[in-house]
Amino acid sequence: MTTSTIENPSQPAVNKVLSPVRDFIESRGFPTQRHAYGLDTAFSAEAGSGGRLVILCAEYDALPGLGHGCGHNLIATAAVAAFMGAAKALLDLGVAGRVRILGTPGEEGGGGKVKLIEAGAFSEDVAAAIMCHALPLHQIKDGWSGTAGFRCIASRRFHVEFRGKNAHAGQEPWNGVNALDAAVGAYTAASMLRQQIRPDDRVQAVIEDGGAAPNIIPDYTRMNWGLRSPTIQRVDELCERVKACVQGAATAAGCTVNYKDAPSYMNLKVNDTLCKQYMDEMGLLGESILYQDDQPSSAGTDMGNVSHVVPSFHGMFGIPAPPDVPVHSRGFARAASTGEAHKAAIKSGKAMAMMVMKILLDADIAARIRSDFQA
């Protein structure tokens, strides 16, 4: 058994959102730093000087086969709107403070923000890191139009490679070592494990490569696994149990196994003061925002890792979508491309711009945000 780190996780190339985002920011007089912090598809731009620093996180990666089925185009739109509004206010007022927009690629399994943390993107004395995510309106309970205190659980992703030996499946199958048997065995064992895990744990897997032809004993298969649990400690424990299923299947099939681990996503810490600020600002724009969900979502995000490093906000704004349309679907990709969705993202961006200004100008608010984070 060997273990390595995923350098380029299985996902599409950065889509056509990135270049227009940078071009738009630069066209407004703010130079962007490309390949920020050593990541090919990250960028940053900044306005202001001195004082406190607020970072706006912009996501823009798409989903394989679905496009913007998670609405990252809207996340980027809201972040750009917030940056432009706050930057203009800072420069017009001539007050101390800095706002930075940070392009954070690879949230969909690539752990872009984890890599940015490791590269020092959040090592300064950051007053807050802020972003907002789109969600179908029908998934926001009790008729609210968004959620301030959105909580996510922890998650881990890894690839598994099984290696066996080719043989003719009809003439001499006994001379082969079937790597597909190992993959199917691992999937079956993990399926049985689900009966013995907690209700808020999740185990997901797909076979990405299952062999070339039915008359050839496959000598190579590859699986992609995703695990979720409320805390990073519990997801690590779950990972040990799942990898035991994988190892047992490899042993039974006579295969070797290799793991390629992606960065782990930590649970998202909610900052009460930032939530209150978002609620207030969206209220002034005519939106009713839920303060906090009573139960964490079973989704995961690398913004969770940021929330353990600096005070963070990850809100949700609703967009119109048919009642049977979930996130991570082609239907939501269509919903995220509409004018109504764009207007919702701009409104969220306006609220975040006001949050930025209050954090930079109001020392009491900034202190309460820091106190919530430390608590």
Tab-separated table of C-alpha atoms in Angstrom, residues 10-12 59-75 106-110 131 133-139 150 152 155 157 204 206 224 226 228 265 297-302 314 316 319 321-322 324-336:
chain	number	residue	atom	x	y	z
A	10	SER	CA	-10.272	14.985	-11.569
A	11	GLN	CA	-12.209	18.088	-12.587
A	12	PRO	CA	-12.592	20.169	-15.718
A	59	GLU	CA	-14.997	30.756	-6.448
A	60	TYR	CA	-15.413	29.930	-10.144
A	61	ASP	CA	-14.741	26.238	-10.796
A	62	ALA	CA	-17.383	24.107	-12.463
A	63	LEU	CA	-18.525	20.508	-12.034
A	64	PRO	CA	-17.563	17.683	-14.424
A	65	GLY	CA	-20.372	17.222	-16.921
A	66	LEU	CA	-22.655	19.753	-15.196
A	67	GLY	CA	-21.005	23.133	-15.648
A	68	HIS	CA	-22.063	25.613	-12.971
A	69	GLY	CA	-24.325	23.155	-11.178
A	70	CYS	CA	-23.104	24.601	-7.872
A	71	GLY	CA	-23.484	28.239	-8.908
A	72	HIS	CA	-19.837	29.240	-8.558
A	73	ASN	CA	-20.417	31.772	-11.332
A	74	LEU	CA	-22.755	33.547	-8.898
A	75	ILE	CA	-20.252	33.288	-6.043
A	106	GLY	CA	-10.643	24.108	-6.936
A	107	GLU	CA	-13.293	24.138	-4.204
A	108	GLU	CA	-14.995	21.153	-5.844
A	109	GLY	CA	-12.644	18.554	-4.414
A	110	GLY	CA	-9.342	20.265	-5.161
A	131	MET	CA	-18.116	34.918	0.691
A	133	HIS	CA	-23.075	30.930	-2.028
A	134	ALA	CA	-26.257	30.498	-4.086
A	135	LEU	CA	-28.934	27.945	-3.198
A	136	PRO	CA	-32.381	27.158	-4.662
A	137	LEU	CA	-34.975	29.206	-2.818
A	138	HIS	CA	-37.035	26.096	-2.087
A	139	GLN	CA	-34.109	24.628	-0.112
A	150	PHE	CA	-24.735	28.367	7.118
A	152	CYS	CA	-21.067	22.712	6.802
A	155	SER	CA	-15.166	16.019	4.447
A	157	ARG	CA	-11.715	12.996	-0.656
A	204	GLN	CA	-19.795	8.136	-1.408
A	206	VAL	CA	-17.676	6.056	-7.953
A	224	ASN	CA	-13.016	8.299	-6.291
A	226	GLY	CA	-15.907	11.185	-0.652
A	228	ARG	CA	-18.421	13.462	5.296
A	265	TYR	CA	-12.198	19.986	4.418
A	297	SER	CA	-25.779	20.949	6.063
A	298	SER	CA	-24.212	17.674	4.922
A	299	ALA	CA	-22.259	19.648	2.319
A	300	GLY	CA	-18.569	20.408	2.735
A	301	THR	CA	-16.405	23.353	1.674
A	302	ASP	CA	-12.760	24.373	1.933
A	314	HIS	CA	-20.093	31.861	4.371
A	316	MET	CA	-26.318	31.686	1.387
A	319	ILE	CA	-32.245	32.041	-6.400
A	321	ALA	CA	-35.399	27.326	-9.332
A	322	PRO	CA	-38.076	24.698	-10.038
A	324	ASP	CA	-37.513	19.520	-8.060
A	325	VAL	CA	-34.113	21.091	-8.827
A	326	PRO	CA	-31.268	20.424	-6.338
A	327	VAL	CA	-27.744	21.815	-6.234
A	328	HIS	CA	-25.178	19.833	-8.268
A	329	SER	CA	-27.573	19.289	-11.150
A	330	ARG	CA	-27.971	20.512	-14.718
A	331	GLY	CA	-31.223	22.142	-13.645
A	332	PHE	CA	-29.427	24.281	-11.088
A	333	ALA	CA	-26.786	25.204	-13.666
A	334	ARG	CA	-29.623	26.556	-15.818
A	335	ALA	CA	-31.149	28.391	-12.846
A	336	ALA	CA	-27.758	29.930	-12.012
